[in-house]
Amino acid sequence: MIEVQEALEIVAANSSNLSTQKLAVKKALGYVLAETIYSPIAMPPFRQSAMDGYAFIHSERHQFDIVGISQAGDHANIKLKENEAIRIFTGAYVPDSADTVIMQEHVMANENSILIAKKPEPFANIRNKGEQINIEEVVFEANTVITPAAIGFLACLGITEITVYKKPKVAILVTGNELVKPGKKLSKGKIYESNSVMLEAALQTIGINKIKIHRVKDNLKATKNALKSILEENDVVLISGGISVGDYDFVKEALLKNGVKELFYKINQKPGKPMFFGAKKDTLVFALPGNPASSLTNFYIYVFPAIRNRMGFSNTHLPKIVRKLNSSIENKTGKTLFLKALYDEKNVTILEGQSSAMLNSFAIANGLVIVPQEVENIKKGQLVTVLPID
Amino acid sequence: MIEVQEALEIVAANSSNLSTQKLAVKKALGYVLAETIYSPIAMPPFRQSAMDGYAFIHSERHQFDIVGISQAGDHANIKLKENEAIRIFTGAYVPDSADTVIMQEHVMANENSILIAKKPEPFANIRNKGEQINIEEVVFEANTVITPAAIGFLACLGITEITVYKKPKVAILVTGNELVKPGKKLSKGKIYESNSVMLEAALQTIGINKIKIHRVKDNLKATKNALKSILEENDVVLISGGISVGDYDFVKEALLKNGVKELFYKINQKPGKPMFFGAKKDTLVFALPGNPASSLTNFYIYVFPAIRNRMGFSNTHLPKIVRKLNSSIENKTGKTLFLKALYDEKNVTILEGQSSAMLNSFAIANGLVIVPQEVENIKKGQLVTVLPID
């Protein structure tokens, strides 16, 4: 049995980046860049008007003849004289001869000429070529996370394809003779199997959408055979159940017989103690506890950062925030506790129903409060660390 | 022109819940419940062992003969005598005659009998029937958001289908003759069209995945014709560009000619002033500014809460958090400012490059700082409101 901190370090040390792939920018939301991107163009690509108005050559003059028009998308390089102006619109090409744009709200205009009361500064209301970014300038460093704004910025530079870290292929293996698929009749002594859909949904919240769910009978041979191809075909394998010390838990043996190297087994925490973490080549194996709340806790604490690591994220863990505790906590277990809780901008409330078999409180929680194993008492009003899960 | 607060209220007042649909629980992540759910079973459905160990009848006795076994999934209702125990595993059926389970770590066992040194309290290590929830008890009230834990809880009660509010059908209409699709050659005076993929990605972050993108020439007839069917087929229509005061902006006229009722036009804010909000029956129309940063700002401030409202969420807006400002802010515009910023657990830094045409800063921002229109100065070290967008 190891401590939480050590378990986290072992998971991090074994969660290498996956290989990279080329991907269309419009499909890259939530991926992490595996290359530095340089701009293929200057942006703006030409001098643009920042306003709807009139372009002219700045001088002492207040009256101008209108000699042309430049709409967005046009490229008429009209050669202006000092007494001439053109009608111009936001985003439109500013002729090389013009140096200033005035907002239309600041002129008196008729069909052929404009009169300016208060002239703007020279060079006003013009976006210079390359003002936003120049050709060959760095757009994004490697390891940038692709957000909606990043997609917009790449697209506005004409970039359609980028190299990103792949997302892991993830499989979930469910064991347990006591489990019945929801929708079927529950015979005596059985319970409904809920961990697979719960873990599938948890994976979806971090952008993993292609997940294969396997089910296997609770015996060594079936488990061992099922694992063979699952280990070959996936980057991360989650196993639900069959990992506590009971005589009928075959999962660990089946893993070792398949050449999975044990990296740790059991963590000094509550809930979530009976967990096995191992690896076969680059495939990571998390054998999670069968109790639903334990399973989901360990997903957030261990699986989440491992997958983020593999996807190339720099911030792999859930963020840690600090809140004032609304009640007191006792911890006589000598274990690290992860308590389902509801936090707001200032405080955090520990929810009722912390049993590892119960999902009631997890379903309404928005955070997990960490109580370190050496802390026996936390008083009401003290600050605690919360991991947001919303 | 109206103030931000009034615009927010008008959007909220017009964003009604969509109709409901039945949906498989395993596909319901991120949806909002439209019904109260009652449990069809008691959970646990029977008295369960909470440990791997031995079940017996509590008495003064310390030694027991092992007369049977109960694995998870079994249902052998063995009738125990006072000197008898059975081997039992976590989650397994506890025979009606037994009242206590002891952890296997706390006994000395041979093949046929066990010796208990320190006996547990009576009724220890047994999860009672219905301890988690009873039959017909409320599982979730209507308007609960479906999280991974909620999916797990519903599944463990055998529930496979729930009634949720539909997600809106959303279309994006792009206008602008100056726009070239990324990947094509950029001719003079043109720029790449980036708002559609950016808005599509922003919609994906809130779970809207089926989005139709339409492109139209910058003229009244084309815009009007395109809008006819788009308005009929969608719940929310986003229009990018063509809404400022320039002579060549036909969008507003095309909307009004299609029977869209104007609810407001122009907001006293920067960036994002030239926005039109309207409705035709239950279809909402947001004509967003063409400048990318303005467009994305108004997505987060107005479109985001409208869509969340339609999906049945109670918390519709981005959360507001408070952080200490790392620099000073001047606001002589008389407008509400939304500034791209990077916040951490304590502070917030305003990013360089706040121009409405620039996405550079938006791509690395994780929040928007709100500066109310009446505030002219905020000093370094003062607290400001931040909207997290990460």
Short mmCIF file of C-alpha atoms in Angstrom, two decimals, chain A residues 64-252:
data_model
loop_
_atom_site.label_atom_id
_atom_site.label_comp_id
_atom_site.label_asym_id
_atom_site.label_seq_id
_atom_site.Cartn_x
_atom_site.Cartn_y
_atom_site.Cartn_z
CA PHE A 64 -13.20 66.64 -49.81
CA ASP A 65 -14.72 65.44 -53.07
CA ILE A 66 -15.86 61.82 -52.99
CA VAL A 67 -14.11 60.07 -55.88
CA GLY A 68 -14.72 56.42 -55.20
CA ILE A 69 -15.66 53.66 -52.81
CA SER A 70 -13.93 50.74 -51.08
CA GLN A 71 -16.13 47.97 -49.69
CA ALA A 72 -14.86 45.03 -47.68
CA GLY A 73 -13.43 42.62 -50.24
CA ASP A 74 -12.60 45.30 -52.84
CA HIS A 75 -9.07 46.07 -53.91
CA ALA A 76 -9.29 49.31 -55.92
CA ASN A 77 -6.03 51.16 -55.24
CA ILE A 78 -7.45 54.59 -56.00
CA LYS A 79 -4.80 57.32 -56.28
CA LEU A 80 -6.18 60.19 -54.18
CA LYS A 81 -5.32 63.86 -54.49
CA GLU A 82 -5.21 66.13 -51.46
CA ASN A 83 -8.79 67.33 -52.01
CA GLU A 84 -10.23 63.87 -52.56
CA ALA A 85 -11.71 61.16 -50.33
CA ILE A 86 -13.32 57.79 -50.82
CA ARG A 87 -16.25 56.18 -49.05
CA ILE A 88 -14.87 53.20 -47.11
CA PHE A 89 -16.26 50.40 -44.93
CA THR A 90 -15.00 48.41 -41.96
CA GLY A 91 -12.42 45.85 -43.04
CA ALA A 92 -12.03 47.37 -46.50
CA TYR A 93 -8.74 48.01 -48.29
CA VAL A 94 -7.33 51.51 -47.64
CA PRO A 95 -5.72 52.87 -50.85
CA ASP A 96 -1.95 53.35 -50.56
CA SER A 97 -2.35 57.08 -51.08
CA ALA A 98 -4.69 57.56 -48.07
CA ASP A 99 -3.34 57.85 -44.54
CA THR A 100 -6.43 58.56 -42.42
CA VAL A 101 -10.01 57.31 -42.02
CA ILE A 102 -12.79 59.35 -40.39
CA MET A 103 -15.94 57.75 -38.92
CA GLN A 104 -19.06 58.47 -40.94
CA GLU A 105 -20.75 59.84 -37.80
CA HIS A 106 -18.17 62.68 -37.77
CA VAL A 107 -18.79 64.12 -41.24
CA MET A 108 -21.49 66.05 -43.08
CA ALA A 109 -21.90 64.28 -46.40
CA ASN A 110 -23.82 64.79 -49.62
CA GLU A 111 -23.60 62.67 -52.74
CA ASN A 112 -20.38 64.22 -54.02
CA SER A 113 -18.49 65.66 -51.06
CA ILE A 114 -17.94 65.62 -47.31
CA LEU A 115 -17.29 68.34 -44.79
CA ILE A 116 -15.28 67.46 -41.68
CA ALA A 117 -15.84 69.48 -38.51
CA LYS A 118 -13.29 67.86 -36.20
CA LYS A 119 -10.53 66.07 -38.02
CA PRO A 120 -9.08 62.87 -36.50
CA GLU A 121 -5.34 62.45 -35.84
CA PRO A 122 -3.25 61.41 -38.86
CA PHE A 123 -3.29 57.60 -39.37
CA ALA A 124 -6.48 57.27 -37.31
CA ASN A 125 -8.87 54.32 -37.80
CA ILE A 126 -6.48 52.32 -39.95
CA ARG A 127 -5.35 48.81 -39.03
CA ASN A 128 -1.85 48.38 -40.41
CA LYS A 129 -0.73 45.34 -42.34
CA GLY A 130 0.64 42.75 -39.92
CA GLU A 131 -0.62 44.68 -36.89
CA GLN A 132 -2.08 41.49 -35.41
CA ILE A 133 0.65 39.11 -36.59
CA ASN A 134 3.37 39.16 -39.25
CA ILE A 135 4.25 36.49 -41.76
CA GLU A 136 6.46 33.78 -40.19
CA GLU A 137 5.75 35.07 -36.69
CA VAL A 138 4.85 32.45 -34.04
CA VAL A 139 1.09 31.91 -33.82
CA PHE A 140 1.16 29.28 -31.06
CA GLU A 141 3.95 27.44 -29.30
CA ALA A 142 3.76 23.67 -29.08
CA ASN A 143 1.59 22.41 -26.19
CA THR A 144 -1.03 25.13 -26.63
CA VAL A 145 -4.54 23.82 -25.95
CA ILE A 146 -6.91 24.36 -28.87
CA THR A 147 -9.83 26.52 -27.68
CA PRO A 148 -12.63 28.09 -29.76
CA ALA A 149 -10.61 31.34 -29.97
CA ALA A 150 -7.49 29.40 -31.04
CA ILE A 151 -9.51 27.72 -33.80
CA GLY A 152 -10.73 31.14 -34.90
CA PHE A 153 -7.22 32.58 -34.91
CA LEU A 154 -5.78 29.67 -36.91
CA ALA A 155 -8.65 29.87 -39.41
CA CYS A 156 -8.23 33.63 -39.89
CA LEU A 157 -4.60 32.97 -40.86
CA GLY A 158 -5.80 30.45 -43.45
CA ILE A 159 -4.43 27.46 -41.53
CA THR A 160 -6.56 24.35 -42.07
CA GLU A 161 -4.45 21.55 -40.61
CA ILE A 162 -2.28 21.22 -37.50
CA THR A 163 -0.29 18.49 -35.77
CA VAL A 164 -1.69 17.50 -32.38
CA TYR A 165 -1.17 14.75 -29.83
CA LYS A 166 -3.58 11.89 -30.36
CA LYS A 167 -6.31 11.15 -27.89
CA PRO A 168 -5.96 7.74 -26.22
CA LYS A 169 -8.03 4.75 -27.24
CA VAL A 170 -9.77 3.74 -24.05
CA ALA A 171 -11.50 0.48 -23.17
CA ILE A 172 -13.58 -0.34 -20.13
CA LEU A 173 -13.71 -3.93 -18.90
CA VAL A 174 -16.48 -4.82 -16.47
CA THR A 175 -16.25 -7.87 -14.24
CA GLY A 176 -18.67 -9.25 -11.71
CA ASN A 177 -21.17 -12.12 -11.73
CA GLU A 178 -23.49 -10.09 -9.54
CA LEU A 179 -24.04 -7.49 -12.24
CA VAL A 180 -27.15 -7.15 -14.41
CA LYS A 181 -27.46 -4.74 -17.32
CA PRO A 182 -29.93 -1.90 -16.58
CA GLY A 183 -33.19 -2.58 -18.38
CA LYS A 184 -33.14 -6.29 -17.54
CA LYS A 185 -34.95 -7.89 -14.60
CA LEU A 186 -32.99 -7.82 -11.34
CA SER A 187 -32.89 -11.37 -9.95
CA LYS A 188 -32.21 -12.02 -6.28
CA GLY A 189 -28.73 -11.21 -5.01
CA LYS A 190 -27.85 -9.19 -8.13
CA ILE A 191 -27.38 -5.46 -8.66
CA TYR A 192 -27.41 -3.27 -11.75
CA GLU A 193 -24.08 -2.60 -13.45
CA SER A 194 -23.59 1.16 -13.53
CA ASN A 195 -19.83 1.77 -13.56
CA SER A 196 -19.36 1.35 -17.30
CA VAL A 197 -21.82 4.08 -18.35
CA MET A 198 -20.60 6.30 -15.51
CA LEU A 199 -16.95 5.96 -16.55
CA GLU A 200 -17.91 6.38 -20.21
CA ALA A 201 -19.63 9.68 -19.35
CA ALA A 202 -16.66 10.79 -17.24
CA LEU A 203 -14.35 10.10 -20.19
CA GLN A 204 -16.66 12.10 -22.45
CA THR A 205 -16.29 15.13 -20.20
CA ILE A 206 -12.57 15.16 -21.06
CA GLY A 207 -13.13 14.68 -24.77
CA ILE A 208 -12.73 10.90 -25.06
CA ASN A 209 -15.65 9.76 -27.16
CA LYS A 210 -14.61 6.47 -28.70
CA ILE A 211 -14.82 4.00 -25.86
CA LYS A 212 -15.26 0.26 -26.13
CA ILE A 213 -17.03 -1.48 -23.24
CA HIS A 214 -16.31 -5.17 -22.62
CA ARG A 215 -18.01 -7.48 -20.14
CA VAL A 216 -16.54 -10.66 -18.75
CA LYS A 217 -17.50 -13.46 -16.33
CA ASP A 218 -15.88 -13.37 -12.92
CA ASN A 219 -13.28 -16.05 -13.48
CA LEU A 220 -9.57 -16.13 -14.24
CA LYS A 221 -9.70 -17.73 -17.66
CA ALA A 222 -12.39 -15.48 -19.09
CA THR A 223 -10.73 -12.36 -17.67
CA LYS A 224 -7.28 -13.39 -18.90
CA ASN A 225 -8.52 -14.14 -22.43
CA ALA A 226 -10.54 -10.93 -22.71
CA LEU A 227 -7.59 -8.82 -21.56
CA LYS A 228 -5.22 -10.13 -24.25
CA SER A 229 -6.70 -8.22 -27.17
CA ILE A 230 -7.94 -5.32 -25.03
CA LEU A 231 -4.36 -4.63 -23.95
CA GLU A 232 -3.11 -4.78 -27.53
CA GLU A 233 -5.74 -2.47 -28.97
CA ASN A 234 -5.89 0.33 -26.41
CA ASP A 235 -3.77 3.05 -24.82
CA VAL A 236 -5.64 3.14 -21.54
CA VAL A 237 -7.63 0.25 -20.03
CA LEU A 238 -10.07 0.80 -17.18
CA ILE A 239 -11.22 -2.28 -15.32
CA SER A 240 -14.19 -2.07 -13.03
CA GLY A 241 -14.33 -4.43 -10.07
CA GLY A 242 -12.59 -7.65 -9.19
CA ILE A 243 -9.57 -6.08 -7.57
CA SER A 244 -10.17 -6.32 -3.80
CA VAL A 245 -8.71 -9.13 -1.70
CA GLY A 246 -11.66 -11.49 -1.98
CA ASP A 247 -10.95 -15.03 -3.16
CA TYR A 248 -13.12 -14.40 -6.19
CA ASP A 249 -11.22 -11.39 -7.51
CA PHE A 250 -9.19 -12.63 -10.46
CA VAL A 251 -8.34 -9.39 -12.14
CA LYS A 252 -4.86 -8.84 -10.76
#
